[in-house]
PDB file of C-alpha atoms and ligand atoms in Angstrom:
ATOM      1  CA  MET A  14       0.000   0.000   0.000  1.00 96.00           C
ATOM      2  CA  ASN A  15       1.163   3.540  -0.716  1.00 98.00           C
ATOM      3  CA  LEU A  16       0.008   5.961   1.941  1.00 98.00           C
ATOM      4  CA  ILE A  17       0.410   9.673   2.476  1.00 98.00           C
ATOM      5  CA  LEU A  18       0.421  11.050   6.007  1.00 98.00           C
ATOM      6  CA  PHE A  19      -0.837  14.572   5.641  1.00 98.00           C
ATOM      7  CA  GLY A  20      -1.046  17.452   8.087  1.00 97.00           C
ATOM      8  CA  PRO A  21       0.609  20.609   9.379  1.00 97.00           C
ATOM      9  CA  PRO A  22       4.129  20.625  10.836  1.00 95.00           C
ATOM     10  CA  GLY A  23       4.132  18.975  14.250  1.00 93.00           C
ATOM     11  CA  ALA A  24       0.878  17.076  13.674  1.00 96.00           C
ATOM     12  CA  GLY A  25       2.588  13.752  14.427  1.00 96.00           C
ATOM     13  CA  LYS A  26       3.178  12.481  10.876  1.00 97.00           C
ATOM     14  CA  GLY A  27       6.697  11.267  11.661  1.00 96.00           C
ATOM     15  CA  THR A  28       5.618   9.482  14.843  1.00 96.00           C
ATOM     16  CA  GLN A  29       2.764   7.691  13.103  1.00 98.00           C
ATOM     17  CA  ALA A  30       4.871   6.898  10.028  1.00 98.00           C
ATOM     18  CA  ARG A  31       7.403   5.100  12.225  1.00 97.00           C
ATOM     19  CA  VAL A  32       4.624   3.073  13.868  1.00 97.00           C
ATOM     20  CA  LEU A  33       3.290   2.116  10.431  1.00 97.00           C
ATOM     21  CA  THR A  34       6.745   1.040   9.296  1.00 97.00           C
ATOM     22  CA  GLU A  35       7.063  -1.187  12.361  1.00 97.00           C
ATOM     23  CA  GLY A  36       3.579  -2.652  11.995  1.00 96.00           C
ATOM     24  CA  TYR A  37       3.280  -3.108   8.243  1.00 97.00           C
ATOM     25  CA  GLY A  38       6.850  -2.954   6.933  1.00 97.00           C
ATOM     26  CA  TRP A  39       6.239  -0.041   4.565  1.00 98.00           C
ATOM     27  CA  PRO A  40       9.246   2.271   4.824  1.00 98.00           C
ATOM     28  CA  GLN A  41       8.817   5.863   5.966  1.00 98.00           C
ATOM     29  CA  LEU A  42       9.746   8.229   3.142  1.00 98.00           C
ATOM     30  CA  SER A  43      10.317  11.567   4.867  1.00 98.00           C
ATOM     31  CA  THR A  44      11.699  14.269   2.587  1.00 98.00           C
ATOM     32  CA  GLY A  45      12.499  16.352   5.698  1.00 97.00           C
ATOM     33  CA  ASP A  46      14.661  13.512   7.098  1.00 97.00           C
ATOM     34  CA  MET A  47      16.354  12.992   3.720  1.00 98.00           C
ATOM     35  CA  LEU A  48      17.142  16.701   3.409  1.00 98.00           C
ATOM     36  CA  ARG A  49      18.452  16.867   6.988  1.00 97.00           C
ATOM     37  CA  ALA A  50      20.680  13.857   6.204  1.00 97.00           C
ATOM     38  CA  ALA A  51      22.019  15.697   3.123  1.00 97.00           C
ATOM     39  CA  ILE A  52      22.789  18.753   5.276  1.00 97.00           C
ATOM     40  CA  ALA A  53      24.515  16.598   7.908  1.00 97.00           C
ATOM     41  CA  ALA A  54      26.582  14.897   5.185  1.00 98.00           C
ATOM     42  CA  GLY A  55      27.590  18.294   3.811  1.00 97.00           C
ATOM     43  CA  THR A  56      26.496  17.502   0.246  1.00 97.00           C
ATOM     44  CA  ASP A  57      25.922  20.248  -2.355  1.00 97.00           C
ATOM     45  CA  LEU A  58      22.213  19.537  -2.172  1.00 96.00           C
ATOM     46  CA  GLY A  59      22.295  19.954   1.616  1.00 97.00           C
ATOM     47  CA  LYS A  60      24.134  23.260   1.254  1.00 97.00           C
ATOM     48  CA  ARG A  61      21.493  24.503  -1.211  1.00 96.00           C
ATOM     49  CA  CYS A  62      18.667  23.617   1.169  1.00 97.00           C
ATOM     50  CA  LYS A  63      19.909  24.575   4.626  1.00 97.00           C
ATOM     51  CA  ALA A  64      18.950  28.263   4.732  1.00 96.00           C
ATOM     52  CA  ILE A  65      15.575  27.553   3.121  1.00 97.00           C
ATOM     53  CA  MET A  66      14.793  24.874   5.686  1.00 97.00           C
ATOM     54  CA  ASP A  67      16.008  26.929   8.648  1.00 95.00           C
ATOM     55  CA  ALA A  68      13.577  29.662   7.587  1.00 95.00           C
ATOM     56  CA  GLY A  69      10.726  27.149   7.314  1.00 95.00           C
ATOM     57  CA  ASP A  70      10.257  27.727   3.579  1.00 97.00           C
ATOM     58  CA  LEU A  71       9.876  25.006   0.950  1.00 98.00           C
ATOM     59  CA  VAL A  72      12.855  23.704  -1.021  1.00 98.00           C
ATOM     60  CA  PRO A  73      12.298  23.588  -4.811  1.00 98.00           C
ATOM     61  CA  ASP A  74       9.918  20.931  -6.121  1.00 98.00           C
ATOM     62  CA  ASP A  75      12.486  19.364  -8.496  1.00 98.00           C
ATOM     63  CA  ILE A  76      14.816  18.606  -5.574  1.00 97.00           C
ATOM     64  CA  VAL A  77      12.261  16.764  -3.448  1.00 98.00           C
ATOM     65  CA  VAL A  78      10.690  15.001  -6.436  1.00 98.00           C
ATOM     66  CA  GLY A  79      14.159  13.761  -7.401  1.00 97.00           C
ATOM     67  CA  ILE A  80      15.063  12.432  -3.963  1.00 97.00           C
ATOM     68  CA  ILE A  81      11.679  10.759  -3.522  1.00 98.00           C
ATOM     69  CA  ALA A  82      11.891   8.962  -6.898  1.00 98.00           C
ATOM     70  CA  GLU A  83      15.388   7.720  -6.101  1.00 97.00           C
ATOM     71  CA  ARG A  84      14.292   6.489  -2.672  1.00 98.00           C
ATOM     72  CA  TYR A  85      11.089   4.860  -3.962  1.00 98.00           C
ATOM     73  CA  ASP A  86      13.111   2.772  -6.397  1.00 98.00           C
ATOM     74  CA  GLN A  87      14.898   1.007  -3.542  1.00 98.00           C
ATOM     75  CA  PRO A  88      13.776  -2.627  -3.166  1.00 98.00           C
ATOM     76  CA  ASP A  89      12.249  -2.097   0.296  1.00 97.00           C
ATOM     77  CA  CYS A  90       9.457   0.001  -1.284  1.00 98.00           C
ATOM     78  CA  LYS A  91       8.221  -2.911  -3.420  1.00 96.00           C
ATOM     79  CA  ALA A  92       5.161  -3.502  -1.209  1.00 96.00           C
ATOM     80  CA  GLY A  93       4.515   0.205  -0.705  1.00 96.00           C
ATOM     81  CA  ALA A  94       5.640   3.176   1.333  1.00 98.00           C
ATOM     82  CA  VAL A  95       4.470   5.815   3.786  1.00 98.00           C
ATOM     83  CA  PHE A  96       5.030   9.308   2.421  1.00 98.00           C
ATOM     84  CA  ASP A  97       5.695  11.734   5.274  1.00 98.00           C
ATOM     85  CA  GLY A  98       5.983  15.431   4.456  1.00 98.00           C
ATOM     86  CA  PHE A  99       5.678  14.816   0.711  1.00 98.00           C
ATOM     87  CA  PRO A 100       3.930  15.996  -1.412  1.00 98.00           C
ATOM     88  CA  ARG A 101       3.689  19.579  -0.170  1.00 98.00           C
ATOM     89  CA  THR A 102       2.701  21.442  -3.370  1.00 98.00           C
ATOM     90  CA  PRO A 103       0.376  20.716  -6.319  1.00 98.00           C
ATOM     91  CA  PRO A 104       3.316  20.107  -8.717  1.00 98.00           C
ATOM     92  CA  GLN A 105       4.777  17.594  -6.236  1.00 98.00           C
ATOM     93  CA  ALA A 106       1.421  15.780  -6.022  1.00 98.00           C
ATOM     94  CA  LEU A 107       1.194  15.568  -9.813  1.00 98.00           C
ATOM     95  CA  ALA A 108       4.802  14.378 -10.059  1.00 98.00           C
ATOM     96  CA  LEU A 109       4.098  11.713  -7.423  1.00 98.00           C
ATOM     97  CA  ASP A 110       1.049  10.424  -9.298  1.00 98.00           C
ATOM     98  CA  ASP A 111       3.138  10.293 -12.506  1.00 98.00           C
ATOM     99  CA  MET A 112       6.054   8.583 -10.829  1.00 98.00           C
ATOM    100  CA  LEU A 113       3.807   5.913  -9.326  1.00 98.00           C
ATOM    101  CA  ALA A 114       1.835   5.411 -12.554  1.00 98.00           C
ATOM    102  CA  GLN A 115       5.087   4.819 -14.440  1.00 97.00           C
ATOM    103  CA  ARG A 116       5.796   2.009 -11.971  1.00 97.00           C
ATOM    104  CA  GLY A 117       2.281   0.543 -12.130  1.00 97.00           C
ATOM    105  CA  GLN A 118       1.504   1.899  -8.659  1.00 97.00           C
ATOM    106  CA  LYS A 119      -0.791   4.497  -7.112  1.00 97.00           C
ATOM    107  CA  ILE A 120      -1.555   6.299  -3.872  1.00 98.00           C
ATOM    108  CA  ASP A 121      -4.090   4.177  -1.990  1.00 97.00           C
ATOM    109  CA  LEU A 122      -4.895   6.351   0.991  1.00 98.00           C
ATOM    110  CA  VAL A 123      -4.228   9.886   2.217  1.00 98.00           C
ATOM    111  CA  ILE A 124      -4.584  10.257   5.976  1.00 98.00           C
ATOM    112  CA  GLU A 125      -4.960  13.783   7.278  1.00 98.00           C
ATOM    113  CA  LEU A 126      -3.950  14.296  10.901  1.00 98.00           C
ATOM    114  CA  LYS A 127      -6.057  17.182  12.145  1.00 98.00           C
ATOM    115  CA  VAL A 128      -4.472  19.338  14.854  1.00 98.00           C
ATOM    116  CA  ASP A 129      -5.347  22.917  15.836  1.00 97.00           C
ATOM    117  CA  ASP A 130      -2.671  25.599  15.417  1.00 96.00           C
ATOM    118  CA  ALA A 131      -2.686  26.455  19.149  1.00 96.00           C
ATOM    119  CA  ILE A 132      -1.850  22.834  19.987  1.00 96.00           C
ATOM    120  CA  LEU A 133       0.969  22.746  17.410  1.00 96.00           C
ATOM    121  CA  LEU A 134       2.460  25.830  19.031  1.00 95.00           C
ATOM    122  CA  SER A 135       2.209  24.373  22.527  1.00 95.00           C
ATOM    123  CA  ARG A 136       3.879  21.155  21.274  1.00 92.00           C
ATOM    124  CA  VAL A 137       6.877  23.157  19.987  1.00 90.00           C
ATOM    125  CA  GLU A 138       7.139  24.998  23.310  1.00 92.00           C
ATOM    126  CA  GLN A 139       6.978  21.668  25.150  1.00 92.00           C
ATOM    127  CA  ARG A 140       9.741  20.137  22.971  1.00 89.00           C
ATOM    128  CA  ILE A 141      12.015  23.128  23.608  1.00 91.00           C
ATOM    129  CA  LYS A 142      11.366  22.857  27.352  1.00 91.00           C
ATOM    130  CA  GLU A 143      12.067  19.114  27.410  1.00 92.00           C
ATOM    131  CA  ALA A 144      15.237  19.435  25.303  1.00 90.00           C
ATOM    132  CA  GLY A 145      16.467  22.363  27.382  1.00 92.00           C
ATOM    133  CA  GLY A 146      16.736  24.460  24.214  1.00 90.00           C
ATOM    134  CA  VAL A 147      16.093  24.413  20.479  1.00 89.00           C
ATOM    135  CA  ALA A 148      17.091  21.049  18.973  1.00 86.00           C
ATOM    136  CA  ARG A 149      16.118  21.819  15.362  1.00 86.00           C
ATOM    137  CA  ALA A 150      16.723  25.257  13.869  1.00 88.00           C
ATOM    138  CA  ASP A 151      13.229  25.281  12.337  1.00 92.00           C
ATOM    139  CA  ASP A 152      11.496  24.083  15.515  1.00 91.00           C
ATOM    140  CA  THR A 153      10.887  27.420  17.219  1.00 93.00           C
ATOM    141  CA  PRO A 154       7.583  29.244  17.805  1.00 93.00           C
ATOM    142  CA  GLU A 155       8.619  31.944  15.279  1.00 93.00           C
ATOM    143  CA  THR A 156       9.572  29.522  12.511  1.00 94.00           C
ATOM    144  CA  LEU A 157       6.516  27.375  13.194  1.00 94.00           C
ATOM    145  CA  LYS A 158       4.344  30.387  12.371  1.00 95.00           C
ATOM    146  CA  ASN A 159       6.011  30.625   8.947  1.00 96.00           C
ATOM    147  CA  ARG A 160       5.850  26.860   8.405  1.00 96.00           C
ATOM    148  CA  LEU A 161       2.129  26.953   9.201  1.00 97.00           C
ATOM    149  CA  ALA A 162       1.568  29.854   6.801  1.00 97.00           C
ATOM    150  CA  VAL A 163       3.443  27.898   4.108  1.00 98.00           C
ATOM    151  CA  TYR A 164       1.346  24.816   4.930  1.00 98.00           C
ATOM    152  CA  TYR A 165      -1.978  26.643   4.553  1.00 97.00           C
ATOM    153  CA  LYS A 166      -0.882  28.442   1.384  1.00 98.00           C
ATOM    154  CA  ASN A 167       0.946  25.702  -0.538  1.00 98.00           C
ATOM    155  CA  THR A 168       0.062  22.351   0.993  1.00 98.00           C
ATOM    156  CA  ALA A 169      -3.498  22.472   2.339  1.00 97.00           C
ATOM    157  CA  PRO A 170      -4.942  22.922  -1.206  1.00 97.00           C
ATOM    158  CA  LEU A 171      -3.838  19.323  -1.857  1.00 98.00           C
ATOM    159  CA  LEU A 172      -6.611  18.151   0.462  1.00 98.00           C
ATOM    160  CA  LYS A 173      -9.129  18.948  -2.267  1.00 98.00           C
ATOM    161  CA  PHE A 174      -6.943  17.211  -4.872  1.00 98.00           C
ATOM    162  CA  TYR A 175      -7.005  13.972  -2.868  1.00 98.00           C
ATOM    163  CA  SER A 176     -10.599  14.273  -1.717  1.00 98.00           C
ATOM    164  CA  ASP A 177     -11.632  14.662  -5.386  1.00 98.00           C
ATOM    165  CA  GLN A 178      -9.790  11.377  -6.009  1.00 96.00           C
ATOM    166  CA  GLY A 179     -11.804   9.784  -3.154  1.00 96.00           C
ATOM    167  CA  LYS A 180      -8.615   8.997  -1.224  1.00 97.00           C
ATOM    168  CA  LEU A 181      -8.760  11.407   1.700  1.00 98.00           C
ATOM    169  CA  VAL A 182      -9.630  10.295   5.220  1.00 98.00           C
ATOM    170  CA  GLN A 183      -9.287  12.287   8.430  1.00 98.00           C
ATOM    171  CA  VAL A 184      -8.061  11.420  11.879  1.00 98.00           C
ATOM    172  CA  ASP A 185      -8.144  13.487  15.071  1.00 98.00           C
ATOM    173  CA  GLY A 186      -4.457  14.096  15.779  1.00 98.00           C
ATOM    174  CA  MET A 187      -5.092  15.734  19.151  1.00 97.00           C
ATOM    175  CA  VAL A 188      -5.811  12.553  21.119  1.00 97.00           C
ATOM    176  CA  ALA A 189      -3.199  10.221  22.655  1.00 97.00           C
ATOM    177  CA  ILE A 190      -0.613   8.774  20.220  1.00 97.00           C
ATOM    178  CA  GLU A 191      -1.976   5.207  20.650  1.00 97.00           C
ATOM    179  CA  LYS A 192      -5.494   6.394  19.842  1.00 98.00           C
ATOM    180  CA  VAL A 193      -4.281   8.080  16.660  1.00 98.00           C
ATOM    181  CA  THR A 194      -2.442   4.864  15.751  1.00 98.00           C
ATOM    182  CA  ALA A 195      -5.595   2.784  16.349  1.00 98.00           C
ATOM    183  CA  ALA A 196      -7.708   5.125  14.216  1.00 98.00           C
ATOM    184  CA  ILE A 197      -5.173   4.904  11.371  1.00 98.00           C
ATOM    185  CA  ALA A 198      -5.037   1.086  11.627  1.00 98.00           C
ATOM    186  CA  ALA A 199      -8.837   0.927  11.329  1.00 98.00           C
ATOM    187  CA  LEU A 200      -8.765   3.108   8.204  1.00 97.00           C
ATOM    188  CA  ILE A 201      -6.059   0.960   6.635  1.00 97.00           C
ATOM    189  CA  SER A 202      -8.057  -2.214   7.308  1.00 96.00           C
ATOM    190  CA  GLU A 203     -11.095  -0.624   5.737  1.00 95.00           C
ATOM    191  CA  ALA A 204      -9.135   0.512   2.687  1.00 93.00           C
ATOM    192  CA  LYS A 205      -7.646  -2.971   2.303  1.00 91.00           C
ATOM    193  CA  ALA A 206     -11.114  -4.554   2.520  1.00 91.00           C
ATOM    194  CA  HIS A 207     -12.324  -2.335  -0.317  1.00 85.00           C
ATOM    195  CA  ALA A 208      -9.184  -2.682  -2.465  1.00 77.00           C
TER     196      ALA A 208
HETATM  197  P1  AMP B   7       9.687  18.256   7.808  1.00 55.03           P
HETATM  198  O1  AMP B   7      10.684  17.483   8.584  1.00 55.03           O
HETATM  199  O2  AMP B   7       8.805  17.397   6.953  1.00 55.03           O
HETATM  200  O3  AMP B   7       8.874  19.203   8.647  1.00 55.03           O
HETATM  201  O4  AMP B   7      10.505  19.161   6.778  1.00 55.03           O
HETATM  202  C1  AMP B   7      11.449  20.096   7.242  1.00 55.03           C
HETATM  203  C2  AMP B   7      11.731  21.123   6.129  1.00 55.03           C
HETATM  204  O5  AMP B   7      12.276  20.458   4.985  1.00 55.03           O
HETATM  205  C3  AMP B   7      10.512  21.872   5.597  1.00 55.03           C
HETATM  206  O6  AMP B   7      10.154  22.988   6.402  1.00 55.03           O
HETATM  207  C4  AMP B   7      11.013  22.281   4.224  1.00 55.03           C
HETATM  208  O7  AMP B   7      11.924  23.354   4.299  1.00 55.03           O
HETATM  209  C5  AMP B   7      11.794  21.049   3.794  1.00 55.03           C
HETATM  210  N1  AMP B   7      10.927  20.058   3.114  1.00 55.03           N
HETATM  211  C6  AMP B   7      10.620  18.809   3.550  1.00 55.03           C
HETATM  212  N2  AMP B   7       9.808  18.180   2.696  1.00 55.03           N
HETATM  213  C7  AMP B   7       9.578  19.064   1.693  1.00 55.03           C
HETATM  214  C8  AMP B   7       8.789  19.014   0.512  1.00 55.03           C
HETATM  215  N3  AMP B   7       8.065  17.938   0.201  1.00 55.03           N
HETATM  216  N4  AMP B   7       8.794  20.117  -0.299  1.00 55.03           N
HETATM  217  C9  AMP B   7       9.527  21.195   0.000  1.00 55.03           C
HETATM  218  N5  AMP B   7      10.271  21.322   1.103  1.00 55.03           N
HETATM  219  C10 AMP B   7      10.305  20.264   1.950  1.00 55.03           C
END
């Protein structure tokens, strides 16, 4: 199954993606993680992206589309993958549909984690408190405000794109992690039953 975990920054996509990988074996394809790895490795691509990411803006579509296609072609994605933080713009969504179609695949389910902005902000403040400081340059209340603005402007319009395809389902992302996981598992079972 190919799944997209959708939602604003801090909604819990990464946490749930990791649970899905453990439970179903579909690898987590996080463009944010891949870009952070490129920055840590000091590659040219990482150098091009660092300032953009630190500001909470989006890196160019061609970069993320390229790294996703390369990653998806690894053998561990044969049975499917969990897309986390990708796609984030309409051109990325179209490129993803094309890429999958070329491989005889498709997106099966898009799960939106719904979390209010005020809760996202309090989660960032909590993380900073627990870590005793800022662990990720883009994980500050100020940058979150920009990341949210970018989300509503560029990414949220994709909800209509996927709902028009009949693939969008919603989950309350404000309840306990295990409850979110259980709700997602139920939706996956349902999607599998109708496949
Ligand atoms: P994330 O870890 O998913 O929150 O991503 C961290 C940052 O990486 C984002 O704020 C963007 O700067 C960049 N990024 C990650 N995924 C994408 C994407 N699909 N399109 C553009 N930029 C991205």
